[in-house]
Short mmCIF file of C-alpha atoms and ligand atoms in Angstrom, two decimals:
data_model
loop_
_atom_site.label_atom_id
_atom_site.label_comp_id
_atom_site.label_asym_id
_atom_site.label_seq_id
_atom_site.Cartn_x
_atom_site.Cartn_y
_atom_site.Cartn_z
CA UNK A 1 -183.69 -18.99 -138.04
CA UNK A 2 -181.06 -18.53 -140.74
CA UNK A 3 -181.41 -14.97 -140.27
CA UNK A 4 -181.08 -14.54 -136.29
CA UNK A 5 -177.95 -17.44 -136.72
CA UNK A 6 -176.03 -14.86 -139.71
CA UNK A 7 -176.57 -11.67 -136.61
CA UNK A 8 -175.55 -13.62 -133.98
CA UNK A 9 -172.42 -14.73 -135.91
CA UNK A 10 -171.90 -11.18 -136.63
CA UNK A 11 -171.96 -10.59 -132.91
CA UNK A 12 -169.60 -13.10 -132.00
CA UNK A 13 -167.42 -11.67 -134.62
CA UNK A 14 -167.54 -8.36 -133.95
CA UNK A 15 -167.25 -8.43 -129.89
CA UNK A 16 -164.00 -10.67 -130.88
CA UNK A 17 -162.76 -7.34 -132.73
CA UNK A 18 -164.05 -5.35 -129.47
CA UNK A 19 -161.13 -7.54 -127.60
CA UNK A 20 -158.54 -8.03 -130.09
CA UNK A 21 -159.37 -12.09 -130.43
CA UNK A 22 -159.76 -14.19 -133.71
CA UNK A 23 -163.26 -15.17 -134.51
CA UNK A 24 -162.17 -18.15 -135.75
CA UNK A 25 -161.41 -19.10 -131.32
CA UNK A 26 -164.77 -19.00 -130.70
CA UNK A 27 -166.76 -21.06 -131.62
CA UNK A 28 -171.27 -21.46 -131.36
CA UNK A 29 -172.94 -24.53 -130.17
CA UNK A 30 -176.60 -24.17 -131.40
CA UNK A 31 -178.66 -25.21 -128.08
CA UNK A 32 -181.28 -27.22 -129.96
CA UNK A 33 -183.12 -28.75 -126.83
CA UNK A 34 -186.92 -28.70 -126.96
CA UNK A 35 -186.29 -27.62 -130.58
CA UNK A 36 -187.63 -30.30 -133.30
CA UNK A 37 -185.17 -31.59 -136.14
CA UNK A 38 -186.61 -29.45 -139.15
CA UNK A 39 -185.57 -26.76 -137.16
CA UNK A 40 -181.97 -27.71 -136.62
CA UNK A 41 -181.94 -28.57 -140.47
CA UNK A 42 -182.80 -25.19 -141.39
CA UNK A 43 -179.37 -24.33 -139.22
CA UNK A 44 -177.77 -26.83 -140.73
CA UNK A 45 -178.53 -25.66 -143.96
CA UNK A 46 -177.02 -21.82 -143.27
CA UNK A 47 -173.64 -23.77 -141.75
CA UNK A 48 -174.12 -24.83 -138.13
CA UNK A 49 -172.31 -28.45 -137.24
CA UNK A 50 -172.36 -28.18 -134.11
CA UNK A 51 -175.53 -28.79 -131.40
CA UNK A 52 -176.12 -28.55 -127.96
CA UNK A 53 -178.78 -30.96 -126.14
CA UNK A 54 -179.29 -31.09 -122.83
CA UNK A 55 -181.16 -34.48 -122.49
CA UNK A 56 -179.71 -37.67 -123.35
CA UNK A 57 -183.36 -39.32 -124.56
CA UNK A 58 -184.35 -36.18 -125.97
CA UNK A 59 -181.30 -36.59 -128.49
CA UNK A 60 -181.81 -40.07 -129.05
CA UNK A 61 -185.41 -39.26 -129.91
CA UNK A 62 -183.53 -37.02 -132.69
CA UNK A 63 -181.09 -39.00 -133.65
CA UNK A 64 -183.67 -41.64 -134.90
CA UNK A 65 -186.14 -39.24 -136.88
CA UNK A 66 -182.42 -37.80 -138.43
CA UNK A 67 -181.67 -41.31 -139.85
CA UNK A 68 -184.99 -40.75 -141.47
CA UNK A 69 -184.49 -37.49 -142.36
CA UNK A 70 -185.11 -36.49 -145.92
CA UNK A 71 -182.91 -33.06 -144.65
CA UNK A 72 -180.13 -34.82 -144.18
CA UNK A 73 -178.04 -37.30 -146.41
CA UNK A 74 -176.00 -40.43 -144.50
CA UNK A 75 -172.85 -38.17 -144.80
CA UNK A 76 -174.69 -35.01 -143.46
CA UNK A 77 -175.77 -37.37 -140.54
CA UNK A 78 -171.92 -38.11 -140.04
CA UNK A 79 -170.99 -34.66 -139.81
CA UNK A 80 -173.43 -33.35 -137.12
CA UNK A 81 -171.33 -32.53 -134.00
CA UNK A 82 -173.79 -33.37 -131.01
CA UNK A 83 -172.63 -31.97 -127.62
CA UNK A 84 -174.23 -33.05 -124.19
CA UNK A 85 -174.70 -29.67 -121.92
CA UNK A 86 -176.85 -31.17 -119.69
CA UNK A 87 -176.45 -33.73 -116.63
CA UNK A 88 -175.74 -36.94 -117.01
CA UNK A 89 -176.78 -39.81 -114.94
CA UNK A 90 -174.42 -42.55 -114.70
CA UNK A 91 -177.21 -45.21 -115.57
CA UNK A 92 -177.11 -43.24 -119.04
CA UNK A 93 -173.52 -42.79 -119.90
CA UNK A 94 -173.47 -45.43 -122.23
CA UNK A 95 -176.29 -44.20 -124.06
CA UNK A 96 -174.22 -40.90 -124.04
CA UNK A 97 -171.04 -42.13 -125.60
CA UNK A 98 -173.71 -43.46 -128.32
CA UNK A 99 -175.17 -39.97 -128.80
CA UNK A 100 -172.89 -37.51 -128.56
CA UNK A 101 -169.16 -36.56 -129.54
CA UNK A 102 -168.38 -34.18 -126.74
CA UNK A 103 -169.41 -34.15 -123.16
CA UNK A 104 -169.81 -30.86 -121.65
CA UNK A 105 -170.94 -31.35 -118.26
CA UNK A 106 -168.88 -33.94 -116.50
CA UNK A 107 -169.27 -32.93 -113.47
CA UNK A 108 -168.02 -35.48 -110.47
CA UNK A 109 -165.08 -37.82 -110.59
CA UNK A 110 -167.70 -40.46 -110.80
CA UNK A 111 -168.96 -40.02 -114.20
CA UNK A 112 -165.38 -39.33 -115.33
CA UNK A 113 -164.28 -42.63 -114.59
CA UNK A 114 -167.87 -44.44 -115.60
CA UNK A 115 -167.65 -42.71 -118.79
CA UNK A 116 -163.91 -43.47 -119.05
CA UNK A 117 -164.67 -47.52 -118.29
CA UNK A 118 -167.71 -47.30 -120.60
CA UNK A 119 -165.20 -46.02 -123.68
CA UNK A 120 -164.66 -48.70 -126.33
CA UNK A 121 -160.90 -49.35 -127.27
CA UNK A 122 -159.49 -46.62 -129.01
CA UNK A 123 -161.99 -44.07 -128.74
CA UNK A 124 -160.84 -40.09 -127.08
CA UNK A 125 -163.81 -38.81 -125.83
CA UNK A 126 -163.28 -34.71 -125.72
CA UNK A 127 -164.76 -33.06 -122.32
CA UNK A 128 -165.36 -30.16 -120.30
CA UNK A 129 -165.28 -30.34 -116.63
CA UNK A 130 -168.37 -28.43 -115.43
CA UNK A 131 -167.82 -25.81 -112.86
CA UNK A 132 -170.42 -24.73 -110.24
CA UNK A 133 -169.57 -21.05 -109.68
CA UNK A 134 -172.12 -19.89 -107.48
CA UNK A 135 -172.13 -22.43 -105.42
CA UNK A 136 -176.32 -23.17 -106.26
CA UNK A 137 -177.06 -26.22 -104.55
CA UNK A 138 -179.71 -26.94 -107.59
CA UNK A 139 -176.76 -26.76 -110.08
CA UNK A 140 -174.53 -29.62 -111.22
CA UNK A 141 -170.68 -29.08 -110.90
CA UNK A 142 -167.73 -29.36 -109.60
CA UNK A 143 -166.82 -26.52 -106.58
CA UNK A 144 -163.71 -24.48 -107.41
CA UNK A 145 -161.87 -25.99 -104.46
CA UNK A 146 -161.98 -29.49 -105.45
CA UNK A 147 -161.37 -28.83 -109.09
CA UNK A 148 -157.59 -29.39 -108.76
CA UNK A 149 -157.62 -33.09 -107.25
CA UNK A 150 -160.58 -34.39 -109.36
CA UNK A 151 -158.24 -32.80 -112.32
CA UNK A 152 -155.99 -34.60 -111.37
CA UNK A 153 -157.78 -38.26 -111.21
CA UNK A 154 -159.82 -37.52 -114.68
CA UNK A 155 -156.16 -36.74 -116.32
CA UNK A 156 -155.50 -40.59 -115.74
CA UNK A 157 -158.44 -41.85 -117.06
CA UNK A 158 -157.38 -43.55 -120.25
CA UNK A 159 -160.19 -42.45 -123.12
CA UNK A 160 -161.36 -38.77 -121.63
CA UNK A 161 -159.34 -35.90 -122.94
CA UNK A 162 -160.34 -33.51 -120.95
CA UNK A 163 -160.24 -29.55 -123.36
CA UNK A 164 -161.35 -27.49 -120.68
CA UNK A 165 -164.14 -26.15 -118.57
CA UNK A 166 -167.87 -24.94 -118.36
CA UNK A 167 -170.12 -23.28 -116.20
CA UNK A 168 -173.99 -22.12 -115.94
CA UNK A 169 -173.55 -19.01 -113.71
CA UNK A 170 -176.25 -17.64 -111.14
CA UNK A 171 -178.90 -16.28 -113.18
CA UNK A 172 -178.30 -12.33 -113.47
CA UNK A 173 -180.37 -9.54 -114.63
CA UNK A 174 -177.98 -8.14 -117.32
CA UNK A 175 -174.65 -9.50 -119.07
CA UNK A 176 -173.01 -7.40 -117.34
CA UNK A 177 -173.62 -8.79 -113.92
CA UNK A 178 -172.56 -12.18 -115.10
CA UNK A 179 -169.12 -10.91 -116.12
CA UNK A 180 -167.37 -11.72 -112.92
CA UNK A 181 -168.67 -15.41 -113.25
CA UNK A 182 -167.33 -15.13 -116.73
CA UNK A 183 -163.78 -13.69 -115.50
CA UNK A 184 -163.89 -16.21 -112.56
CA UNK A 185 -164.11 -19.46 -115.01
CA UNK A 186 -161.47 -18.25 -117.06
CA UNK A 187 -159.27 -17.43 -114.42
CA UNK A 188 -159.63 -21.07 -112.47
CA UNK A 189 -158.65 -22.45 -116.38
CA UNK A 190 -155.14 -20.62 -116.44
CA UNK A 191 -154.99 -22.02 -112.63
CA UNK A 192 -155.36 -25.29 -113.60
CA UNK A 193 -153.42 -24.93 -117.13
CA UNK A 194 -150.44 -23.79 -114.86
CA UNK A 195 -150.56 -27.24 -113.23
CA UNK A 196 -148.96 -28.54 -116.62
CA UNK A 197 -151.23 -31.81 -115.88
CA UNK A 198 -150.29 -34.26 -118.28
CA UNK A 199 -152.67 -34.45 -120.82
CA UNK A 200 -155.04 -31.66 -119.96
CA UNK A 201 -155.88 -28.63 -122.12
CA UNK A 202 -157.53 -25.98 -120.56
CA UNK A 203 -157.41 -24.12 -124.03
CA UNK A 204 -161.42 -24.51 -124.43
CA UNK A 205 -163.84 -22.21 -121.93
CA UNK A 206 -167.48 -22.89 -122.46
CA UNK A 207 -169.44 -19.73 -121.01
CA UNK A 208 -172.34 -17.42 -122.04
CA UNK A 209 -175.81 -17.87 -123.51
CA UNK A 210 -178.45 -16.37 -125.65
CA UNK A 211 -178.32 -12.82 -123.05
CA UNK A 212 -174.59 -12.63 -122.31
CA UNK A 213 -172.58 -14.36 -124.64
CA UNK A 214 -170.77 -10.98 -126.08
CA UNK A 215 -169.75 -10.44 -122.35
CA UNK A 216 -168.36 -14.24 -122.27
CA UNK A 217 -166.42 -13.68 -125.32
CA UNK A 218 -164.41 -10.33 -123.71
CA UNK A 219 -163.81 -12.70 -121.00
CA UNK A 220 -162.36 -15.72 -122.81
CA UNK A 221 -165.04 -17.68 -123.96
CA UNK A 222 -163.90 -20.20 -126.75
CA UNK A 223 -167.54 -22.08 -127.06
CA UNK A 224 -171.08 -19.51 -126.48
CA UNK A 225 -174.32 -22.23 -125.94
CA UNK A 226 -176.65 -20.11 -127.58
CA UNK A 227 -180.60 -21.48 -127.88
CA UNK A 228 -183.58 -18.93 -127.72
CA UNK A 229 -181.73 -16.58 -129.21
CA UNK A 230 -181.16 -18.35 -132.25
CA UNK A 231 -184.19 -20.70 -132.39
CA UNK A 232 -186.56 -17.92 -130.71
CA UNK A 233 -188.01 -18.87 -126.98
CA UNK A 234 -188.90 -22.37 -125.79
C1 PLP B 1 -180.59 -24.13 -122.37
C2 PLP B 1 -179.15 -24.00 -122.18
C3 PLP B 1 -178.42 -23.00 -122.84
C4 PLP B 1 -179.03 -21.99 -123.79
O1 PLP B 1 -179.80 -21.07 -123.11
P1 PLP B 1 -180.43 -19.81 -123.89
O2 PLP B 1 -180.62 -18.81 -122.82
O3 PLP B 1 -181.68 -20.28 -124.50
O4 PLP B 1 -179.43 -19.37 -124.90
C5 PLP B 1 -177.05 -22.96 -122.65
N1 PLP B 1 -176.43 -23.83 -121.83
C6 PLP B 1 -177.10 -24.81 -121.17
C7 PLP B 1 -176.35 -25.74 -120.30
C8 PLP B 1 -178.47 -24.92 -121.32
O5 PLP B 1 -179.12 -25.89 -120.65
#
């Protein structure tokens, strides 16, 4: 695994040269679901921090074998970076605040402001408004159109601090055929950044996976979600 996780750094780095961009903007979450722990350690041990999960009890099942880890000591623990990519149910949101540091895939108004009330005191929690791009009635996300207003409700939320967006495009054949998805995302983020909304970043685009996160990268990406890829197929 260290070996696939040193090319596809090379990758990232080398289609940021393609397009003129700093490596150091973009940035890999290691999609770890359905992976077990020894296999994120070995990650861990080349240099990954951060992880992607996409189930909340699947992570908690991790999180407790990692406190008993003999891979990782109690400030290795403190360092992981666990990301939720998958959708959250509001009857788990607490759990999720528990769990993870970022939330990826808030993707109604509703969760916003459960996850918002759910914050303790003096906690930011960082978050990416998912986008649905295609419109897929089985995927989770907000529509384009009524990105702006529930932008504009999540910026007064106190707690959420909201970096940016993220999308799942329709599944395509090649890379290449996701590009306009890719182009799409980016372009509703300088839409919305040109809002000035107080508070909101748009700085952070999360977009492309194991087959077409070079392409994501030409077209803005700032976070790739790679899993089989790295870990080899589920
Ligand atoms: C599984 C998953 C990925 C990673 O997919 P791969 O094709 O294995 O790289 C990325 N993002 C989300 C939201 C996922 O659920």
């Amino acid at each position: 695994m260290q070996e696939p996780w040193q090319q596809i750094r090379q990758r990232i780095e080398a289609a940021c040269r393609r397009c003129g961009r700093d490596p150091q903007q973009v940035r890999l979450l290691a999609v770890s679901k359905t992976q077990p722990l020894e296999r994120m350690a070995a990650l861990w041990a080349a240099g990954q921090i951060h992880f992607g999960e996409n189930r909340v009890q699947e992570a908690r099942e991790k999180q407790s074998l990692l406190a008993a880890s003999p891979h990782f000591s109690l400030p290795e623990r403190a360092a992981l970076q666990w990301h939720l990519i998958g959708p959250l149910q509001r009857n788990k949101a607490k759990l999720a605040l528990e769990l993870f540091q970022m939330i990826s895939s808030v993707d109604s108004l509703a969760l916003a402001e459960t996850l918002s009330a759910l914050l303790p005191v003096g906690r930011t929690l960082p978050i990416l408004l998912q986008v649905n791009l295609g419109q897929e009635a089985q995927k989770h996300g907000l529509a384009a159109e009524t990105l702006l207003p529930a932008l504009r409700q999540i910026a007064m939320l106190p707690g959420l601090q909201v970096q940016g967006l993220m999308a799942i495009p329709p599944w395509t054949a090649s890379a290449e055929e996701a590009r306009p998805y890719f182009r799409q995302l980016a372009q509703l983020a300088r839409q919305m950044a040109a809002e000035k909304i107080s508070g909101v970043s748009m700085a952070e685009l999360s977009m492309g996976m194991s087959q077409d996160y070079e392409v994501a990268i030409e077209e803005g990406a700032t976070w790739v979600r790679v899993g089989s890829a790295l870990f080899g197929p589920r």
